[in-house]
Amino acid sequence: MNYIILDMEWNQALNRSMTVRSPIVLNGEIIQIGAVKTDENFELLDRIKINVRPKFYKKMNPYVEEITGISSIDLTCGENFPQAFRRFSAWCGNDFRFITWGFDDIGILSDNLKLHGLDESFGRNYINLQLIYNRQTDAKQLQCSLSSAAENLGIPIDVQVHDAANDAYLTYEICKKLNMVLGVAEYAELSSGISEPIFKDAVQNVEDCKTMLRDRRVTELKCPECGKKIAPSDWLFSNGKNCRTVMQCECERAYTIKLKAVFVTEGNYTVVRSVYAASEEEVNAFSEKLRQKAEAKERRKKKELEKKNKEA
């Protein structure tokens, strides 16, 4: 069996009103496919890069253009997606397993395959290298960026990142620094209980990550099941830029919402929103954390009041 180390770049709608919603909600349209093929011992066999001409998001989203360096003119030079996919799947062969950095690529690939009436299950048995990296390096950040992981492992970055072919090869370099035999053997355990987002988008031009919850573009969401607005709830911050909440819809569906503020320039952030299906246990666990937070807040208030009374 071979391993296909995959990375992709995708374009996004210029704004939420322009998002394609049928036959699927298209959060990203693939514009570049990069991959490295190895044997089962992770010896390099081949590399590929395919530029893809989008059908729906033909004008580059400014944020995507900034990080990838791909312009709207560049988009006209690629192959259409069905043609690109046929060439890529033939290159992959029959016996392979994908390795990606993170969960996003395979979800986007499945969406694009479904959009074009192709087999959306292609490559679903994949390995998220982040989980192996986290286990073997005791990483403090659960979602460490590819470039940060390379830097932590002493891998020089002398190419442009956010190029699909370059990022795929950088991911391969990380594989070579890890014990992949052990990582693959442990992967079922590492990935158990981890779910993938059912919806993901980005809100641009957010003034301040500390006040992003005041921006209705960030907090207002529609239920992926019935389309009704979901009322925002209390949020829990894990640090100054990441927070999450649990929301329940009138249709009795529950969702975990995660926000991640990404710095662009001074006074300008992009907030990535990820929506996950939430179980009853997760809803109850979140409610318990909110209760504990409220109790801790009350204890602090009580101590401050006692301190003021003593000083008086």
PDB file of C-alpha atoms in Angstrom:
ATOM      1  CA  MET A   1       0.000   0.000   0.000  1.00  0.00           C
ATOM      2  CA  ASN A   2       1.155   3.546  -0.765  1.00  0.00           C
ATOM      3  CA  TYR A   3       0.559   6.729   1.201  1.00  0.00           C
ATOM      4  CA  ILE A   4      -0.649   9.881  -0.555  1.00  0.00           C
ATOM      5  CA  ILE A   5       0.290  12.970   1.450  1.00  0.00           C
ATOM      6  CA  LEU A   6      -2.327  15.471   0.307  1.00  0.00           C
ATOM      7  CA  ASP A   7      -2.695  19.216   0.540  1.00  0.00           C
ATOM      8  CA  MET A   8      -5.164  21.474  -1.246  1.00  0.00           C
ATOM      9  CA  GLU A   9      -5.959  25.142  -1.583  1.00  0.00           C
ATOM     10  CA  TRP A  10      -9.509  26.337  -2.097  1.00  0.00           C
ATOM     11  CA  ASN A  11     -11.279  29.587  -2.850  1.00  0.00           C
ATOM     12  CA  GLN A  12     -14.229  30.932  -0.855  1.00  0.00           C
ATOM     13  CA  ALA A  13     -17.234  33.058  -1.710  1.00  0.00           C
ATOM     14  CA  LEU A  14     -16.619  36.812  -1.576  1.00  0.00           C
ATOM     15  CA  ASN A  15     -19.325  37.058   1.091  1.00  0.00           C
ATOM     16  CA  ARG A  16     -21.894  34.798   2.729  1.00  0.00           C
ATOM     17  CA  SER A  17     -24.714  35.918   0.434  1.00  0.00           C
ATOM     18  CA  MET A  18     -22.735  34.550  -2.540  1.00  0.00           C
ATOM     19  CA  THR A  19     -22.157  31.118  -0.983  1.00  0.00           C
ATOM     20  CA  VAL A  20     -23.392  28.242  -3.156  1.00  0.00           C
ATOM     21  CA  ARG A  21     -26.064  26.345  -1.203  1.00  0.00           C
ATOM     22  CA  SER A  22     -27.298  23.741  -3.695  1.00  0.00           C
ATOM     23  CA  PRO A  23     -26.759  20.827  -4.064  1.00  0.00           C
ATOM     24  CA  ILE A  24     -24.520  21.464  -1.032  1.00  0.00           C
ATOM     25  CA  VAL A  25     -23.306  24.404   1.024  1.00  0.00           C
ATOM     26  CA  LEU A  26     -19.968  25.022  -0.697  1.00  0.00           C
ATOM     27  CA  ASN A  27     -17.581  26.390   1.926  1.00  0.00           C
ATOM     28  CA  GLY A  28     -14.569  26.040  -0.357  1.00  0.00           C
ATOM     29  CA  GLU A  29     -14.001  25.323  -4.063  1.00  0.00           C
ATOM     30  CA  ILE A  30     -10.723  23.540  -4.766  1.00  0.00           C
ATOM     31  CA  ILE A  31      -8.264  25.527  -6.896  1.00  0.00           C
ATOM     32  CA  GLN A  32      -5.051  23.568  -6.330  1.00  0.00           C
ATOM     33  CA  ILE A  33      -4.141  19.960  -5.513  1.00  0.00           C
ATOM     34  CA  GLY A  34      -0.672  18.998  -4.326  1.00  0.00           C
ATOM     35  CA  ALA A  35       0.438  15.548  -3.229  1.00  0.00           C
ATOM     36  CA  VAL A  36       3.437  13.354  -2.446  1.00  0.00           C
ATOM     37  CA  LYS A  37       3.318   9.595  -2.999  1.00  0.00           C
ATOM     38  CA  THR A  38       5.372   7.270  -0.777  1.00  0.00           C
ATOM     39  CA  ASP A  39       5.629   3.521  -0.294  1.00  0.00           C
ATOM     40  CA  GLU A  40       4.621   1.847   2.972  1.00  0.00           C
ATOM     41  CA  ASN A  41       8.046   2.688   4.419  1.00  0.00           C
ATOM     42  CA  PHE A  42       7.531   6.371   3.575  1.00  0.00           C
ATOM     43  CA  GLU A  43      10.151   6.357   0.838  1.00  0.00           C
ATOM     44  CA  LEU A  44       9.412   9.028  -1.772  1.00  0.00           C
ATOM     45  CA  LEU A  45       7.929   7.715  -5.041  1.00  0.00           C
ATOM     46  CA  ASP A  46       6.434  10.702  -6.849  1.00  0.00           C
ATOM     47  CA  ARG A  47       4.996  14.218  -6.566  1.00  0.00           C
ATOM     48  CA  ILE A  48       2.123  15.980  -8.332  1.00  0.00           C
ATOM     49  CA  LYS A  49       0.579  19.440  -8.560  1.00  0.00           C
ATOM     50  CA  ILE A  50      -2.654  20.266 -10.388  1.00  0.00           C
ATOM     51  CA  ASN A  51      -4.177  23.715 -10.764  1.00  0.00           C
ATOM     52  CA  VAL A  52      -7.969  23.640 -10.875  1.00  0.00           C
ATOM     53  CA  ARG A  53     -10.243  26.104 -12.667  1.00  0.00           C
ATOM     54  CA  PRO A  54     -13.258  26.863 -10.421  1.00  0.00           C
ATOM     55  CA  LYS A  55     -16.809  26.738 -11.707  1.00  0.00           C
ATOM     56  CA  PHE A  56     -18.520  28.826  -9.014  1.00  0.00           C
ATOM     57  CA  TYR A  57     -16.038  31.004  -7.098  1.00  0.00           C
ATOM     58  CA  LYS A  58     -14.235  32.442 -10.126  1.00  0.00           C
ATOM     59  CA  LYS A  59     -13.021  35.617  -8.404  1.00  0.00           C
ATOM     60  CA  MET A  60     -10.410  35.212  -5.700  1.00  0.00           C
ATOM     61  CA  ASN A  61     -11.479  35.959  -2.167  1.00  0.00           C
ATOM     62  CA  PRO A  62      -9.026  38.694  -0.987  1.00  0.00           C
ATOM     63  CA  TYR A  63      -8.096  36.752   2.153  1.00  0.00           C
ATOM     64  CA  VAL A  64      -7.363  33.566   0.170  1.00  0.00           C
ATOM     65  CA  GLU A  65      -5.436  35.539  -2.444  1.00  0.00           C
ATOM     66  CA  GLU A  66      -3.325  37.148   0.267  1.00  0.00           C
ATOM     67  CA  ILE A  67      -2.220  33.883   1.872  1.00  0.00           C
ATOM     68  CA  THR A  68      -1.833  31.824  -1.327  1.00  0.00           C
ATOM     69  CA  GLY A  69      -0.616  34.401  -3.837  1.00  0.00           C
ATOM     70  CA  ILE A  70      -3.105  32.964  -6.357  1.00  0.00           C
ATOM     71  CA  SER A  71      -4.912  35.619  -8.410  1.00  0.00           C
ATOM     72  CA  SER A  72      -8.218  35.531 -10.279  1.00  0.00           C
ATOM     73  CA  ILE A  73      -6.238  35.432 -13.531  1.00  0.00           C
ATOM     74  CA  ASP A  74      -4.358  32.339 -12.315  1.00  0.00           C
ATOM     75  CA  LEU A  75      -7.667  30.556 -11.839  1.00  0.00           C
ATOM     76  CA  THR A  76      -8.433  30.630 -15.555  1.00  0.00           C
ATOM     77  CA  CYS A  77      -5.382  28.490 -16.363  1.00  0.00           C
ATOM     78  CA  GLY A  78      -6.304  25.274 -14.559  1.00  0.00           C
ATOM     79  CA  GLU A  79      -8.222  22.133 -15.465  1.00  0.00           C
ATOM     80  CA  ASN A  80     -11.897  21.814 -14.578  1.00  0.00           C
ATOM     81  CA  PHE A  81     -12.489  19.809 -11.415  1.00  0.00           C
ATOM     82  CA  PRO A  82     -13.795  16.545 -12.948  1.00  0.00           C
ATOM     83  CA  GLN A  83     -10.802  16.429 -15.299  1.00  0.00           C
ATOM     84  CA  ALA A  84      -8.357  17.276 -12.496  1.00  0.00           C
ATOM     85  CA  PHE A  85      -9.896  14.658 -10.226  1.00  0.00           C
ATOM     86  CA  ARG A  86      -9.703  11.922 -12.856  1.00  0.00           C
ATOM     87  CA  ARG A  87      -6.017  12.633 -13.397  1.00  0.00           C
ATOM     88  CA  PHE A  88      -5.344  12.801  -9.666  1.00  0.00           C
ATOM     89  CA  SER A  89      -7.244   9.593  -8.807  1.00  0.00           C
ATOM     90  CA  ALA A  90      -5.413   7.730 -11.607  1.00  0.00           C
ATOM     91  CA  TRP A  91      -2.114   8.976 -10.185  1.00  0.00           C
ATOM     92  CA  CYS A  92      -3.096   7.793  -6.678  1.00  0.00           C
ATOM     93  CA  GLY A  93      -3.693   4.229  -7.897  1.00  0.00           C
ATOM     94  CA  ASN A  94      -5.921   1.608  -6.302  1.00  0.00           C
ATOM     95  CA  ASP A  95      -4.209   0.822  -2.995  1.00  0.00           C
ATOM     96  CA  PHE A  96      -3.435   3.939  -0.970  1.00  0.00           C
ATOM     97  CA  ARG A  97      -4.298   5.915   2.137  1.00  0.00           C
ATOM     98  CA  PHE A  98      -4.334   9.700   2.406  1.00  0.00           C
ATOM     99  CA  ILE A  99      -2.317  11.609   4.987  1.00  0.00           C
ATOM    100  CA  THR A 100      -3.309  15.243   5.567  1.00  0.00           C
ATOM    101  CA  TRP A 101      -2.406  17.996   7.993  1.00  0.00           C
ATOM    102  CA  GLY A 102      -5.716  18.567   9.759  1.00  0.00           C
ATOM    103  CA  PHE A 103      -9.300  17.526   9.059  1.00  0.00           C
ATOM    104  CA  ASP A 104     -10.252  20.232   6.560  1.00  0.00           C
ATOM    105  CA  ASP A 105      -8.849  18.896   3.281  1.00  0.00           C
ATOM    106  CA  ILE A 106     -10.840  15.677   3.129  1.00  0.00           C
ATOM    107  CA  GLY A 107     -14.085  17.433   4.048  1.00  0.00           C
ATOM    108  CA  ILE A 108     -13.563  20.000   1.297  1.00  0.00           C
ATOM    109  CA  LEU A 109     -12.630  17.230  -1.157  1.00  0.00           C
ATOM    110  CA  SER A 110     -15.835  15.329  -0.319  1.00  0.00           C
ATOM    111  CA  ASP A 111     -17.919  18.481  -0.826  1.00  0.00           C
ATOM    112  CA  ASN A 112     -16.344  19.177  -4.222  1.00  0.00           C
ATOM    113  CA  LEU A 113     -16.820  15.570  -5.323  1.00  0.00           C
ATOM    114  CA  LYS A 114     -20.483  15.666  -4.313  1.00  0.00           C
ATOM    115  CA  LEU A 115     -20.918  19.016  -6.068  1.00  0.00           C
ATOM    116  CA  HIS A 116     -19.807  17.450  -9.348  1.00  0.00           C
ATOM    117  CA  GLY A 117     -21.700  14.172  -8.908  1.00  0.00           C
ATOM    118  CA  LEU A 118     -18.547  12.141  -8.199  1.00  0.00           C
ATOM    119  CA  ASP A 119     -17.808   9.564  -5.492  1.00  0.00           C
ATOM    120  CA  GLU A 120     -17.714  11.662  -2.307  1.00  0.00           C
ATOM    121  CA  SER A 121     -16.366   8.738  -0.246  1.00  0.00           C
ATOM    122  CA  PHE A 122     -13.049   8.845  -2.125  1.00  0.00           C
ATOM    123  CA  GLY A 123     -10.172   8.879   0.362  1.00  0.00           C
ATOM    124  CA  ARG A 124     -12.305   9.000   3.497  1.00  0.00           C
ATOM    125  CA  ASN A 125     -10.064   6.436   5.225  1.00  0.00           C
ATOM    126  CA  TYR A 126      -7.342   8.961   5.922  1.00  0.00           C
ATOM    127  CA  ILE A 127      -4.810   9.906   8.598  1.00  0.00           C
ATOM    128  CA  ASN A 128      -4.692  13.359  10.181  1.00  0.00           C
ATOM    129  CA  LEU A 129      -0.974  13.782  10.832  1.00  0.00           C
ATOM    130  CA  GLN A 130      -1.664  16.458  13.444  1.00  0.00           C
ATOM    131  CA  LEU A 131      -2.844  13.771  15.863  1.00  0.00           C
ATOM    132  CA  ILE A 132       0.356  11.738  15.480  1.00  0.00           C
ATOM    133  CA  TYR A 133       2.467  14.893  15.764  1.00  0.00           C
ATOM    134  CA  ASN A 134       0.617  15.938  18.933  1.00  0.00           C
ATOM    135  CA  ARG A 135       1.135  12.527  20.552  1.00  0.00           C
ATOM    136  CA  GLN A 136       4.814  12.207  19.699  1.00  0.00           C
ATOM    137  CA  THR A 137       5.894  15.791  20.425  1.00  0.00           C
ATOM    138  CA  ASP A 138       3.643  16.625  23.400  1.00  0.00           C
ATOM    139  CA  ALA A 139       2.453  19.639  21.424  1.00  0.00           C
ATOM    140  CA  LYS A 140       0.816  22.323  23.541  1.00  0.00           C
ATOM    141  CA  GLN A 141      -1.478  23.443  20.700  1.00  0.00           C
ATOM    142  CA  LEU A 142      -3.925  20.802  19.493  1.00  0.00           C
ATOM    143  CA  GLN A 143      -4.205  22.525  16.122  1.00  0.00           C
ATOM    144  CA  CYS A 144      -0.630  23.576  15.464  1.00  0.00           C
ATOM    145  CA  SER A 145      -0.078  25.079  12.018  1.00  0.00           C
ATOM    146  CA  LEU A 146       1.959  23.178   9.454  1.00  0.00           C
ATOM    147  CA  SER A 147       4.723  25.790   9.404  1.00  0.00           C
ATOM    148  CA  SER A 148       4.888  25.908  13.218  1.00  0.00           C
ATOM    149  CA  ALA A 149       5.187  22.109  13.384  1.00  0.00           C
ATOM    150  CA  ALA A 150       7.989  22.174  10.805  1.00  0.00           C
ATOM    151  CA  GLU A 151       9.787  24.889  12.754  1.00  0.00           C
ATOM    152  CA  ASN A 152       9.415  22.941  16.010  1.00  0.00           C
ATOM    153  CA  LEU A 153      10.990  19.899  14.344  1.00  0.00           C
ATOM    154  CA  GLY A 154      13.881  21.898  12.900  1.00  0.00           C
ATOM    155  CA  ILE A 155      12.703  21.626   9.296  1.00  0.00           C
ATOM    156  CA  PRO A 156      13.808  24.641   7.233  1.00  0.00           C
ATOM    157  CA  ILE A 157      11.044  26.392   5.300  1.00  0.00           C
ATOM    158  CA  ASP A 158      12.637  27.818   2.154  1.00  0.00           C
ATOM    159  CA  VAL A 159       9.556  27.709  -0.074  1.00  0.00           C
ATOM    160  CA  GLN A 160       6.248  29.573  -0.184  1.00  0.00           C
ATOM    161  CA  VAL A 161       3.712  28.014   2.183  1.00  0.00           C
ATOM    162  CA  HIS A 162       0.035  27.801   1.199  1.00  0.00           C
ATOM    163  CA  ASP A 163       1.114  26.334  -2.114  1.00  0.00           C
ATOM    164  CA  ALA A 164      -0.473  22.880  -2.283  1.00  0.00           C
ATOM    165  CA  ALA A 165       2.616  21.101  -3.648  1.00  0.00           C
ATOM    166  CA  ASN A 166       4.991  22.824  -1.212  1.00  0.00           C
ATOM    167  CA  ASP A 167       2.737  22.153   1.775  1.00  0.00           C
ATOM    168  CA  ALA A 168       2.339  18.491   0.780  1.00  0.00           C
ATOM    169  CA  TYR A 169       6.109  18.081   0.661  1.00  0.00           C
ATOM    170  CA  LEU A 170       6.504  19.933   3.977  1.00  0.00           C
ATOM    171  CA  THR A 171       3.993  17.487   5.471  1.00  0.00           C
ATOM    172  CA  TYR A 172       6.132  14.649   4.075  1.00  0.00           C
ATOM    173  CA  GLU A 173       9.204  16.168   5.763  1.00  0.00           C
ATOM    174  CA  ILE A 174       7.293  16.114   9.066  1.00  0.00           C
ATOM    175  CA  CYS A 175       6.422  12.444   8.488  1.00  0.00           C
ATOM    176  CA  LYS A 176      10.140  11.668   8.179  1.00  0.00           C
ATOM    177  CA  LYS A 177      10.789  13.268  11.577  1.00  0.00           C
ATOM    178  CA  LEU A 178       8.093  11.178  13.302  1.00  0.00           C
ATOM    179  CA  ASN A 179       7.756   7.476  14.084  1.00  0.00           C
ATOM    180  CA  MET A 180       5.111   6.831  11.438  1.00  0.00           C
ATOM    181  CA  VAL A 181       5.031   3.059  11.975  1.00  0.00           C
ATOM    182  CA  LEU A 182       3.982   3.649  15.573  1.00  0.00           C
ATOM    183  CA  GLY A 183       1.743   6.568  14.609  1.00  0.00           C
ATOM    184  CA  VAL A 184      -0.204   4.585  12.023  1.00  0.00           C
ATOM    185  CA  ALA A 185      -0.559   1.676  14.466  1.00  0.00           C
ATOM    186  CA  GLU A 186      -1.967   3.994  17.140  1.00  0.00           C
ATOM    187  CA  TYR A 187      -4.115   6.097  14.822  1.00  0.00           C
ATOM    188  CA  ALA A 188      -7.442   4.383  15.516  1.00  0.00           C
ATOM    189  CA  GLU A 189      -6.978   5.179  19.201  1.00  0.00           C
ATOM    190  CA  LEU A 190      -5.806   8.740  18.538  1.00  0.00           C
ATOM    191  CA  SER A 191      -8.765   9.585  16.305  1.00  0.00           C
ATOM    192  CA  SER A 192     -11.520   7.943  18.361  1.00  0.00           C
ATOM    193  CA  GLY A 193     -14.116  10.394  19.612  1.00  0.00           C
ATOM    194  CA  ILE A 194     -12.937  13.220  17.333  1.00  0.00           C
ATOM    195  CA  SER A 195     -15.597  14.577  15.010  1.00  0.00           C
ATOM    196  CA  GLU A 196     -15.304  16.717  11.888  1.00  0.00           C
ATOM    197  CA  PRO A 197     -17.193  19.967  11.312  1.00  0.00           C
ATOM    198  CA  ILE A 198     -20.436  19.754   9.363  1.00  0.00           C
ATOM    199  CA  PHE A 199     -20.144  23.410   8.371  1.00  0.00           C
ATOM    200  CA  LYS A 200     -17.231  25.816   8.228  1.00  0.00           C
ATOM    201  CA  ASP A 201     -16.844  29.386   6.997  1.00  0.00           C
ATOM    202  CA  ALA A 202     -14.886  32.564   7.652  1.00  0.00           C
ATOM    203  CA  VAL A 203     -16.019  36.061   8.630  1.00  0.00           C
ATOM    204  CA  GLN A 204     -13.595  38.705   7.406  1.00  0.00           C
ATOM    205  CA  ASN A 205     -12.751  42.236   8.511  1.00  0.00           C
ATOM    206  CA  VAL A 206     -13.470  41.717  12.206  1.00  0.00           C
ATOM    207  CA  GLU A 207     -12.006  44.667  14.053  1.00  0.00           C
ATOM    208  CA  ASP A 208     -10.828  43.044  17.282  1.00  0.00           C
ATOM    209  CA  CYS A 209     -10.688  39.422  18.425  1.00  0.00           C
ATOM    210  CA  LYS A 210     -11.472  40.536  21.992  1.00  0.00           C
ATOM    211  CA  THR A 211     -14.797  42.034  20.916  1.00  0.00           C
ATOM    212  CA  MET A 212     -15.682  39.636  18.078  1.00  0.00           C
ATOM    213  CA  LEU A 213     -18.694  38.334  20.009  1.00  0.00           C
ATOM    214  CA  ARG A 214     -20.326  41.747  19.576  1.00  0.00           C
ATOM    215  CA  ASP A 215     -20.248  41.295  15.797  1.00  0.00           C
ATOM    216  CA  ARG A 216     -23.523  39.753  14.621  1.00  0.00           C
ATOM    217  CA  ARG A 217     -21.819  38.436  11.488  1.00  0.00           C
ATOM    218  CA  VAL A 218     -19.812  36.214  13.831  1.00  0.00           C
ATOM    219  CA  THR A 219     -22.459  35.140  16.326  1.00  0.00           C
ATOM    220  CA  GLU A 220     -25.576  34.773  14.163  1.00  0.00           C
ATOM    221  CA  LEU A 221     -25.895  31.322  12.606  1.00  0.00           C
ATOM    222  CA  LYS A 222     -28.485  29.289  10.762  1.00  0.00           C
ATOM    223  CA  CYS A 223     -29.256  25.687  11.647  1.00  0.00           C
ATOM    224  CA  PRO A 224     -27.614  23.403   9.034  1.00  0.00           C
ATOM    225  CA  GLU A 225     -30.651  21.109   9.303  1.00  0.00           C
ATOM    226  CA  CYS A 226     -33.684  23.414   9.048  1.00  0.00           C
ATOM    227  CA  GLY A 227     -32.191  26.781   8.089  1.00  0.00           C
ATOM    228  CA  LYS A 228     -33.678  28.714  11.029  1.00  0.00           C
ATOM    229  CA  LYS A 229     -31.581  31.205  12.983  1.00  0.00           C
ATOM    230  CA  ILE A 230     -29.970  29.822  16.109  1.00  0.00           C
ATOM    231  CA  ALA A 231     -29.885  32.098  19.128  1.00  0.00           C
ATOM    232  CA  PRO A 232     -26.355  32.664  20.495  1.00  0.00           C
ATOM    233  CA  SER A 233     -25.595  31.341  23.960  1.00  0.00           C
ATOM    234  CA  ASP A 234     -22.837  31.997  26.483  1.00  0.00           C
ATOM    235  CA  TRP A 235     -19.318  31.483  25.189  1.00  0.00           C
ATOM    236  CA  LEU A 236     -16.259  29.951  26.804  1.00  0.00           C
ATOM    237  CA  PHE A 237     -12.816  31.220  25.810  1.00  0.00           C
ATOM    238  CA  SER A 238      -9.879  28.801  25.789  1.00  0.00           C
ATOM    239  CA  ASN A 239      -7.550  31.754  25.130  1.00  0.00           C
ATOM    240  CA  GLY A 240      -7.884  35.285  23.855  1.00  0.00           C
ATOM    241  CA  LYS A 241      -8.591  34.210  20.275  1.00  0.00           C
ATOM    242  CA  ASN A 242     -10.510  30.907  20.498  1.00  0.00           C
ATOM    243  CA  CYS A 243     -13.927  30.316  22.027  1.00  0.00           C
ATOM    244  CA  ARG A 244     -16.853  27.926  21.778  1.00  0.00           C
ATOM    245  CA  THR A 245     -20.492  27.525  22.710  1.00  0.00           C
ATOM    246  CA  VAL A 246     -23.341  25.057  22.371  1.00  0.00           C
ATOM    247  CA  MET A 247     -26.519  26.169  20.597  1.00  0.00           C
ATOM    248  CA  GLN A 248     -29.850  24.399  20.303  1.00  0.00           C
ATOM    249  CA  CYS A 249     -32.334  24.934  17.489  1.00  0.00           C
ATOM    250  CA  GLU A 250     -36.128  24.781  17.582  1.00  0.00           C
ATOM    251  CA  CYS A 251     -35.877  21.591  15.507  1.00  0.00           C
ATOM    252  CA  GLU A 252     -34.164  20.032  18.566  1.00  0.00           C
ATOM    253  CA  ARG A 253     -30.760  19.794  16.878  1.00  0.00           C
ATOM    254  CA  ALA A 254     -27.796  20.815  19.024  1.00  0.00           C
ATOM    255  CA  TYR A 255     -24.493  22.170  17.760  1.00  0.00           C
ATOM    256  CA  THR A 256     -21.082  23.011  19.138  1.00  0.00           C
ATOM    257  CA  ILE A 257     -19.797  26.242  17.607  1.00  0.00           C
ATOM    258  CA  LYS A 258     -16.067  27.003  17.653  1.00  0.00           C
ATOM    259  CA  LEU A 259     -14.554  30.359  16.741  1.00  0.00           C
ATOM    260  CA  LYS A 260     -10.913  31.001  15.917  1.00  0.00           C
ATOM    261  CA  ALA A 261      -9.696  34.558  15.328  1.00  0.00           C
ATOM    262  CA  VAL A 262      -6.825  34.776  12.834  1.00  0.00           C
ATOM    263  CA  PHE A 263      -4.717  37.935  12.778  1.00  0.00           C
ATOM    264  CA  VAL A 264      -4.491  39.563   9.323  1.00  0.00           C
ATOM    265  CA  THR A 265      -3.298  43.107   9.970  1.00  0.00           C
ATOM    266  CA  GLU A 266      -3.553  45.526  12.875  1.00  0.00           C
ATOM    267  CA  GLY A 267      -7.259  45.963  13.667  1.00  0.00           C
ATOM    268  CA  ASN A 268      -8.258  43.312  11.136  1.00  0.00           C
ATOM    269  CA  TYR A 269      -9.024  39.682  11.965  1.00  0.00           C
ATOM    270  CA  THR A 270     -10.665  36.817  10.105  1.00  0.00           C
ATOM    271  CA  VAL A 271     -12.841  34.635  12.337  1.00  0.00           C
ATOM    272  CA  VAL A 272     -13.090  30.988  11.296  1.00  0.00           C
ATOM    273  CA  ARG A 273     -16.363  29.402  12.426  1.00  0.00           C
ATOM    274  CA  SER A 274     -16.728  25.634  12.699  1.00  0.00           C
ATOM    275  CA  VAL A 275     -20.039  23.927  13.472  1.00  0.00           C
ATOM    276  CA  TYR A 276     -20.208  20.388  14.889  1.00  0.00           C
ATOM    277  CA  ALA A 277     -23.157  18.172  15.767  1.00  0.00           C
ATOM    278  CA  ALA A 278     -23.435  18.003  19.561  1.00  0.00           C
ATOM    279  CA  SER A 279     -24.629  14.991  21.525  1.00  0.00           C
ATOM    280  CA  GLU A 280     -26.793  15.210  24.646  1.00  0.00           C
ATOM    281  CA  GLU A 281     -23.705  14.406  26.732  1.00  0.00           C
ATOM    282  CA  GLU A 282     -21.801  17.295  25.149  1.00  0.00           C
ATOM    283  CA  VAL A 283     -24.710  19.685  25.771  1.00  0.00           C
ATOM    284  CA  ASN A 284     -24.837  18.644  29.429  1.00  0.00           C
ATOM    285  CA  ALA A 285     -21.063  18.870  29.811  1.00  0.00           C
ATOM    286  CA  PHE A 286     -21.034  22.387  28.384  1.00  0.00           C
ATOM    287  CA  SER A 287     -23.878  23.439  30.688  1.00  0.00           C
ATOM    288  CA  GLU A 288     -21.871  22.110  33.634  1.00  0.00           C
ATOM    289  CA  LYS A 289     -18.824  24.150  32.595  1.00  0.00           C
ATOM    290  CA  LEU A 290     -20.979  27.267  32.349  1.00  0.00           C
ATOM    291  CA  ARG A 291     -22.304  26.559  35.843  1.00  0.00           C
ATOM    292  CA  GLN A 292     -18.772  26.146  37.190  1.00  0.00           C
ATOM    293  CA  LYS A 293     -17.709  29.371  35.496  1.00  0.00           C
ATOM    294  CA  ALA A 294     -20.631  31.253  37.054  1.00  0.00           C
ATOM    295  CA  GLU A 295     -19.842  29.855  40.512  1.00  0.00           C
ATOM    296  CA  ALA A 296     -16.171  30.819  40.161  1.00  0.00           C
ATOM    297  CA  LYS A 297     -17.232  34.339  39.176  1.00  0.00           C
ATOM    298  CA  GLU A 298     -19.460  34.596  42.243  1.00  0.00           C
ATOM    299  CA  ARG A 299     -16.629  33.402  44.498  1.00  0.00           C
ATOM    300  CA  ARG A 300     -14.331  36.074  43.095  1.00  0.00           C
ATOM    301  CA  LYS A 301     -16.959  38.741  43.668  1.00  0.00           C
ATOM    302  CA  LYS A 302     -17.449  37.551  47.237  1.00  0.00           C
ATOM    303  CA  LYS A 303     -13.706  37.662  47.954  1.00  0.00           C
ATOM    304  CA  GLU A 304     -13.399  41.135  46.480  1.00  0.00           C
ATOM    305  CA  LEU A 305     -16.330  42.343  48.589  1.00  0.00           C
ATOM    306  CA  GLU A 306     -14.826  40.814  51.759  1.00  0.00           C
ATOM    307  CA  LYS A 307     -11.508  42.470  50.958  1.00  0.00           C
ATOM    308  CA  LYS A 308     -13.158  45.869  50.508  1.00  0.00           C
ATOM    309  CA  ASN A 309     -15.059  45.462  53.788  1.00  0.00           C
ATOM    310  CA  LYS A 310     -11.835  44.647  55.660  1.00  0.00           C
ATOM    311  CA  GLU A 311     -10.056  47.646  54.140  1.00  0.00           C
ATOM    312  CA  ALA A 312     -12.977  49.871  55.128  1.00  0.00           C
TER     313      ALA A 312
END
